[in-house]
C-alpha atoms as an extended CHARMM CRD file, in Angstrom:
* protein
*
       141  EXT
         1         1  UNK       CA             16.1770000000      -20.7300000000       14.4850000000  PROA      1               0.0000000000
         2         2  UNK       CA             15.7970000000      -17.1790000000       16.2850000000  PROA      2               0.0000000000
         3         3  UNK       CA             12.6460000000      -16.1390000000       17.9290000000  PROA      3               0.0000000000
         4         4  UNK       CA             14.0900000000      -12.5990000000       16.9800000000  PROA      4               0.0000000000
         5         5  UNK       CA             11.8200000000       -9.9430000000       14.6380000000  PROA      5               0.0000000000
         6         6  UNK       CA             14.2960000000       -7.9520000000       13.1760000000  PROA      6               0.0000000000
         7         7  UNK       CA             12.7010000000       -4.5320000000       12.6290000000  PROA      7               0.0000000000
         8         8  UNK       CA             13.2920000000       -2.9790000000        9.1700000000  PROA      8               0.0000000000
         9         9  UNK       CA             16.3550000000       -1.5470000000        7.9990000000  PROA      9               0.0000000000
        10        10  UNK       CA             17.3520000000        1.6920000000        9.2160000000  PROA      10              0.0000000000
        11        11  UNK       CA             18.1450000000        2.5360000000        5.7050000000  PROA      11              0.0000000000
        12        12  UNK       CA             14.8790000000        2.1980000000        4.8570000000  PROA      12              0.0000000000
        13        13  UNK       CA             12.0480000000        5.2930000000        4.7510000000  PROA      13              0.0000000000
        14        14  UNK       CA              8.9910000000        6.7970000000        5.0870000000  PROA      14              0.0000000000
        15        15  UNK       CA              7.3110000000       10.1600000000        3.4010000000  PROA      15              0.0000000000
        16        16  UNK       CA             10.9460000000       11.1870000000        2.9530000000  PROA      16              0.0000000000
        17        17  UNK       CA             12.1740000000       10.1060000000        6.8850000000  PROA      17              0.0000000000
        18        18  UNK       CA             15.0450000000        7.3620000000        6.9610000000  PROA      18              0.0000000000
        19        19  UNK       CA             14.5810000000        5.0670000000        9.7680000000  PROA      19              0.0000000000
        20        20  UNK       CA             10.4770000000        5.5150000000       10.3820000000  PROA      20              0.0000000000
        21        21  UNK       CA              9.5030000000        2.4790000000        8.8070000000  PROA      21              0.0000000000
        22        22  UNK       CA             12.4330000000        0.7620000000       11.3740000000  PROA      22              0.0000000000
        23        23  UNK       CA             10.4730000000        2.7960000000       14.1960000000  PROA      23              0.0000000000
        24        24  UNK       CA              7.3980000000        2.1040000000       13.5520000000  PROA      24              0.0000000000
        25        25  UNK       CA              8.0490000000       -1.6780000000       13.4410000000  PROA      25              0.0000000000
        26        26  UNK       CA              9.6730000000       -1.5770000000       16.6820000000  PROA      26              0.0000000000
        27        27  UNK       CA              6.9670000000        0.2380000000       18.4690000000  PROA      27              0.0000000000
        28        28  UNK       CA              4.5540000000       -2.1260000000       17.1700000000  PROA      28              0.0000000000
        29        29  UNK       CA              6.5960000000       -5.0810000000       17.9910000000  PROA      29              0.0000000000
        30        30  UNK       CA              7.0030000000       -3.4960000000       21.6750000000  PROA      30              0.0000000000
        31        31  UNK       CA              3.1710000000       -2.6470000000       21.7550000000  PROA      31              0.0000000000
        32        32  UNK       CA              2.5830000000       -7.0550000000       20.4150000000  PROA      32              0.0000000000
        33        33  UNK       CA              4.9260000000       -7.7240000000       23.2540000000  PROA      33              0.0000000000
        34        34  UNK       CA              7.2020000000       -9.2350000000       21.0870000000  PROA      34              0.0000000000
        35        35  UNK       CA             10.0620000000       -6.5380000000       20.7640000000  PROA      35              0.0000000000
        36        36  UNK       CA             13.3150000000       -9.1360000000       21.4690000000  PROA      36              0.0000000000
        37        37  UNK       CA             15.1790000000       -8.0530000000       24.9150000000  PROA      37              0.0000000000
        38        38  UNK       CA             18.2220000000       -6.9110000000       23.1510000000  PROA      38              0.0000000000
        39        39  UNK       CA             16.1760000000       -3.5330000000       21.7600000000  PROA      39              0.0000000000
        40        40  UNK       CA             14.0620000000       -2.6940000000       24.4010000000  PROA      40              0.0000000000
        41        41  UNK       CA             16.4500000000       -0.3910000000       26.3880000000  PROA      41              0.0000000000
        42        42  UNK       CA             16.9090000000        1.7150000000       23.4800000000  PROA      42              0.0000000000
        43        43  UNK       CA             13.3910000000        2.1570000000       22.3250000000  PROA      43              0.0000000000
        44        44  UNK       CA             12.6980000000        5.8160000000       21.9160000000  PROA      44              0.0000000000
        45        45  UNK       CA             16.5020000000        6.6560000000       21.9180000000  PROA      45              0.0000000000
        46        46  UNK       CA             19.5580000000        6.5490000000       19.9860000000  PROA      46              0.0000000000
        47        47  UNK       CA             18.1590000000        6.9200000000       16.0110000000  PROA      47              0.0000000000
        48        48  UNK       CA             14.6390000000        6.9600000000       16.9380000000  PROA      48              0.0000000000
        49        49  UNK       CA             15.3180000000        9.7450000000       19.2080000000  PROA      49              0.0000000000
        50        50  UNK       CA             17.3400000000       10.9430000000       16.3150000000  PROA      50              0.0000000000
        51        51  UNK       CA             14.1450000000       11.4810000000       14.4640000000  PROA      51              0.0000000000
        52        52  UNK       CA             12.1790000000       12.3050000000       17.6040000000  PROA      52              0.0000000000
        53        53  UNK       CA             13.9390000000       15.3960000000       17.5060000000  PROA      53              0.0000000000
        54        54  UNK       CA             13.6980000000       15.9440000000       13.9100000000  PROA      54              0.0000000000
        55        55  UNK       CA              9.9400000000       15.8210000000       13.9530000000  PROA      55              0.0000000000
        56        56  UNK       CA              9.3610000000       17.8300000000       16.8820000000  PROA      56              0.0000000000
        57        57  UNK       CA              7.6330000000       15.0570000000       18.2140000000  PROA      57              0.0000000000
        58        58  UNK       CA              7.9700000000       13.0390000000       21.8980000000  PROA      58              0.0000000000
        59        59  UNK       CA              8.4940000000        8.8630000000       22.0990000000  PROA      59              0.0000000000
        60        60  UNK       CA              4.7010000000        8.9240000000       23.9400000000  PROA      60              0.0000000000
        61        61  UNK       CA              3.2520000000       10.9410000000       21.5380000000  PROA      61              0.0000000000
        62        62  UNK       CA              4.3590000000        8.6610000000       18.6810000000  PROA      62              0.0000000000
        63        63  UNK       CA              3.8910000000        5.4840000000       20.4850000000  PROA      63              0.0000000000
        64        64  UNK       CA              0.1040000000        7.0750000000       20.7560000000  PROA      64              0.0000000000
        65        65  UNK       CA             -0.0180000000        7.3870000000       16.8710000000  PROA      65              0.0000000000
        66        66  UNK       CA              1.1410000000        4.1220000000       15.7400000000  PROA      66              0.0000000000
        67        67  UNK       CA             -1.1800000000        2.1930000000       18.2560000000  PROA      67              0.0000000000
        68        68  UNK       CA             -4.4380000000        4.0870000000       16.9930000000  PROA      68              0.0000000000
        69        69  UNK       CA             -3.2960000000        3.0610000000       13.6640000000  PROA      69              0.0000000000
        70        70  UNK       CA             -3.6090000000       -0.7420000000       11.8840000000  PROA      70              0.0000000000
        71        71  UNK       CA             -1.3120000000       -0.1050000000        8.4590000000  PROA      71              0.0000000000
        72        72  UNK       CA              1.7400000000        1.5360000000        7.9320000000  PROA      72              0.0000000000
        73        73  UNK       CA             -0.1960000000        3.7340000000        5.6920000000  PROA      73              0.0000000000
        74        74  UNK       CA             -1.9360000000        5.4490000000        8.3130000000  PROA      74              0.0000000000
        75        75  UNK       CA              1.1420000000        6.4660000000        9.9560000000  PROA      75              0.0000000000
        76        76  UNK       CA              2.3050000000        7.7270000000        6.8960000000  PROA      76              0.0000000000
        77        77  UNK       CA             -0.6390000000       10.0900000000        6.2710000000  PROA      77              0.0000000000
        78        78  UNK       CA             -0.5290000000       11.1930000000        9.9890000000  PROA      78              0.0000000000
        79        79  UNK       CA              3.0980000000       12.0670000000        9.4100000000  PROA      79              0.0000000000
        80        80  UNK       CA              2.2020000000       14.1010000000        6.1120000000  PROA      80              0.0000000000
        81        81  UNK       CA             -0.4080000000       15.7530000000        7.9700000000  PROA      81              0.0000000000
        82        82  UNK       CA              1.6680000000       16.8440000000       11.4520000000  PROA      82              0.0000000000
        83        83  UNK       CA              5.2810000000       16.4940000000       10.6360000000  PROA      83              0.0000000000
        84        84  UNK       CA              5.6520000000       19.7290000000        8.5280000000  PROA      84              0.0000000000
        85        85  UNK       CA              9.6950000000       19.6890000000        7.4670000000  PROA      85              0.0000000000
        86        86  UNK       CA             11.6380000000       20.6060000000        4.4510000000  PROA      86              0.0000000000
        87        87  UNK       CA             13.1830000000       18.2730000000        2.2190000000  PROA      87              0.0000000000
        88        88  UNK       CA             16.1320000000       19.9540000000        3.6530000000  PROA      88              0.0000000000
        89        89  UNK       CA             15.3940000000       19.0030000000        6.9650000000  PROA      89              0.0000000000
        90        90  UNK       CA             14.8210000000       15.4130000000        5.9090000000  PROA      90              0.0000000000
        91        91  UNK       CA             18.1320000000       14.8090000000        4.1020000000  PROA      91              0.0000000000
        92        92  UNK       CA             20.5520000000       16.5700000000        6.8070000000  PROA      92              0.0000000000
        93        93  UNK       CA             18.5210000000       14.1240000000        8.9830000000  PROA      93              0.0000000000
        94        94  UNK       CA             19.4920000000       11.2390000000        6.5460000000  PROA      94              0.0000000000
        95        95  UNK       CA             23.0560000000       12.2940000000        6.3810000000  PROA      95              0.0000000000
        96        96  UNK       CA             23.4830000000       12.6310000000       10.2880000000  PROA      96              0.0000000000
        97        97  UNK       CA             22.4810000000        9.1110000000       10.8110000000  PROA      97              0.0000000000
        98        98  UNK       CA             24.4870000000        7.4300000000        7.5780000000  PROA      98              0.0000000000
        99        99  UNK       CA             27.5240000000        9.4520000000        8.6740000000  PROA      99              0.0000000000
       100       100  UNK       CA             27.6760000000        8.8710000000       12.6520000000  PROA      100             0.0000000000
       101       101  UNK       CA             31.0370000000        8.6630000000       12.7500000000  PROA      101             0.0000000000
       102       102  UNK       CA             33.4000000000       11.5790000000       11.5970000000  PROA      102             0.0000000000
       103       103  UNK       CA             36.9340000000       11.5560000000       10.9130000000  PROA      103             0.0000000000
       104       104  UNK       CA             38.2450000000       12.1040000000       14.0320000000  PROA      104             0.0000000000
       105       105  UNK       CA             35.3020000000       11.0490000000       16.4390000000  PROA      105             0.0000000000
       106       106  UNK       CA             37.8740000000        8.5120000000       18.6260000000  PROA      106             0.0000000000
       107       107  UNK       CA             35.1580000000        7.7630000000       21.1100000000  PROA      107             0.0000000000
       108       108  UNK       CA             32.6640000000        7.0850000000       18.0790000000  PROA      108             0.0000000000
       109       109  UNK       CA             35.1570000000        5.0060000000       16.3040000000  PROA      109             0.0000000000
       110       110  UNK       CA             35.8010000000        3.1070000000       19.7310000000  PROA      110             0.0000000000
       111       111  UNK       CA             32.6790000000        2.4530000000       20.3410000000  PROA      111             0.0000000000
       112       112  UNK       CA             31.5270000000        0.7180000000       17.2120000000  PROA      112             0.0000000000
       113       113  UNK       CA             34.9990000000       -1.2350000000       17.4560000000  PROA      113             0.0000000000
       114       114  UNK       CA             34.0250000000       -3.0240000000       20.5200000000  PROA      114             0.0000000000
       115       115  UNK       CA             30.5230000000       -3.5350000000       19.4230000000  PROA      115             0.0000000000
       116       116  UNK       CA             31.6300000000       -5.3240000000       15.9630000000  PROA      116             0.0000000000
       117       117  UNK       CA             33.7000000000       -7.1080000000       18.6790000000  PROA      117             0.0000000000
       118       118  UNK       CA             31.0450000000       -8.5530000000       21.2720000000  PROA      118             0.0000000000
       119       119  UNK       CA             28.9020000000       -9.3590000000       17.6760000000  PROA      119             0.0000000000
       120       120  UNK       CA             31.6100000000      -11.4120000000       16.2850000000  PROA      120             0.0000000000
       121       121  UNK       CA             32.6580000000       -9.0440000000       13.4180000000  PROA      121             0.0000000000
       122       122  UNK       CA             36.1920000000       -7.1510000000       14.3770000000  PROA      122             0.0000000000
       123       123  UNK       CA             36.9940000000       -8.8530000000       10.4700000000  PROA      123             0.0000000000
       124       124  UNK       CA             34.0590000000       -6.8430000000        8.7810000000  PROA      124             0.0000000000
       125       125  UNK       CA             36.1230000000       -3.3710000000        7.3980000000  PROA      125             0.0000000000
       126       126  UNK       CA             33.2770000000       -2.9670000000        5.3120000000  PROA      126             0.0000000000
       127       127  UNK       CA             31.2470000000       -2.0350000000        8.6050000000  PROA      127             0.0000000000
       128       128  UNK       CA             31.9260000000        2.1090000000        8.9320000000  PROA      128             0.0000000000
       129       129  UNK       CA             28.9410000000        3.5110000000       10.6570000000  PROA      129             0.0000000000
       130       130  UNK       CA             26.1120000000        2.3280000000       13.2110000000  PROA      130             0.0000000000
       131       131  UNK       CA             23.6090000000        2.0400000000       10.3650000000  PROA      131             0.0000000000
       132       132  UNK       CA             26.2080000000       -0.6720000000        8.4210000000  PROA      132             0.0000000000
       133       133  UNK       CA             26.5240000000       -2.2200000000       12.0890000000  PROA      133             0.0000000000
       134       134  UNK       CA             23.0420000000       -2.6010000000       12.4250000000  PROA      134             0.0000000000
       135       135  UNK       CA             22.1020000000       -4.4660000000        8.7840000000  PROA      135             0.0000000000
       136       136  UNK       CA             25.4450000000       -6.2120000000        9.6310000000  PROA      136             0.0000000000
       137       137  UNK       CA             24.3990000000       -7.4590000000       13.1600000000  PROA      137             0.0000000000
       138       138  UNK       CA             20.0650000000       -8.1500000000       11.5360000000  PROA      138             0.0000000000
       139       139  UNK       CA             21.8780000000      -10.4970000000        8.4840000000  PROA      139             0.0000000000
       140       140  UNK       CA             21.3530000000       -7.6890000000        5.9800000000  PROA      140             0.0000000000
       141       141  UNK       CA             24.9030000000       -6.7050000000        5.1640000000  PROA      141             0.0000000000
């Protein structure tokens, strides 16, 4: 059995956000001290910096939020209150982080070739983006 919390799915969302809910689970798991080794270095970066940048937000400034709040919900109203995008803005957020990799993207493609390689999945064609890698990798795919 793994001592490992997987956070939510990055598929998953929030007052129209994909990933948040994934976010906000890490940050709280990092806050409990229980955030497993393997996603500490990339806390704040990669997709969550992905929607850093959407918001208009920094990684302190949301860490800040979700550890004055107790229930998802809170974070969720905060958001509605200060995060002030379009639906617009929300979906060409969705659609940059379900379609990483673009025809053509060699170094994309490489990379998530040699990590479906150290995880034990160069097999698994049905893996095409980061976001199928990750639910692949946390047992959900």
């Amino acid at each position: 059995m793994s001592d490992r919390i997987y956070p939510r799915s990055p598929r998953e969302s929030m007052c129209g956000w994909l990933h948040l809910p994934r976010y906000i689970d890490k940050i709280r798991l990092h806050l409990a001290g229980q955030l497993h080794p393997d996603y500490q270095p990339n806390l704040g970066k990669g997709f969550d910096s992905a929607w850093l940048k959407a918001a208009g937000l920094t990684h302190e400034q949301f860490v800040e939020v979700v550890k004055n709040t107790i229930i998802d919900a809170q974070v969720a109203d905060w958001v509605l209150r200060n995060v002030k995008r379009s639906d617009a803005e929300k979906k060409a957020h969705a659609a940059g982080m379900l379609d990483t990799l673009k025809p053509g993207d060699a170094e994309g493609q490489a990379r998530l070739k040699m990590r479906k390689e150290k995880a034990g999945m160069p097999h698994r064609d049905d893996i095409q983006t980061f976001v199928d890698f990750i639910d692949a990798d946390e047992k959900r795919l």
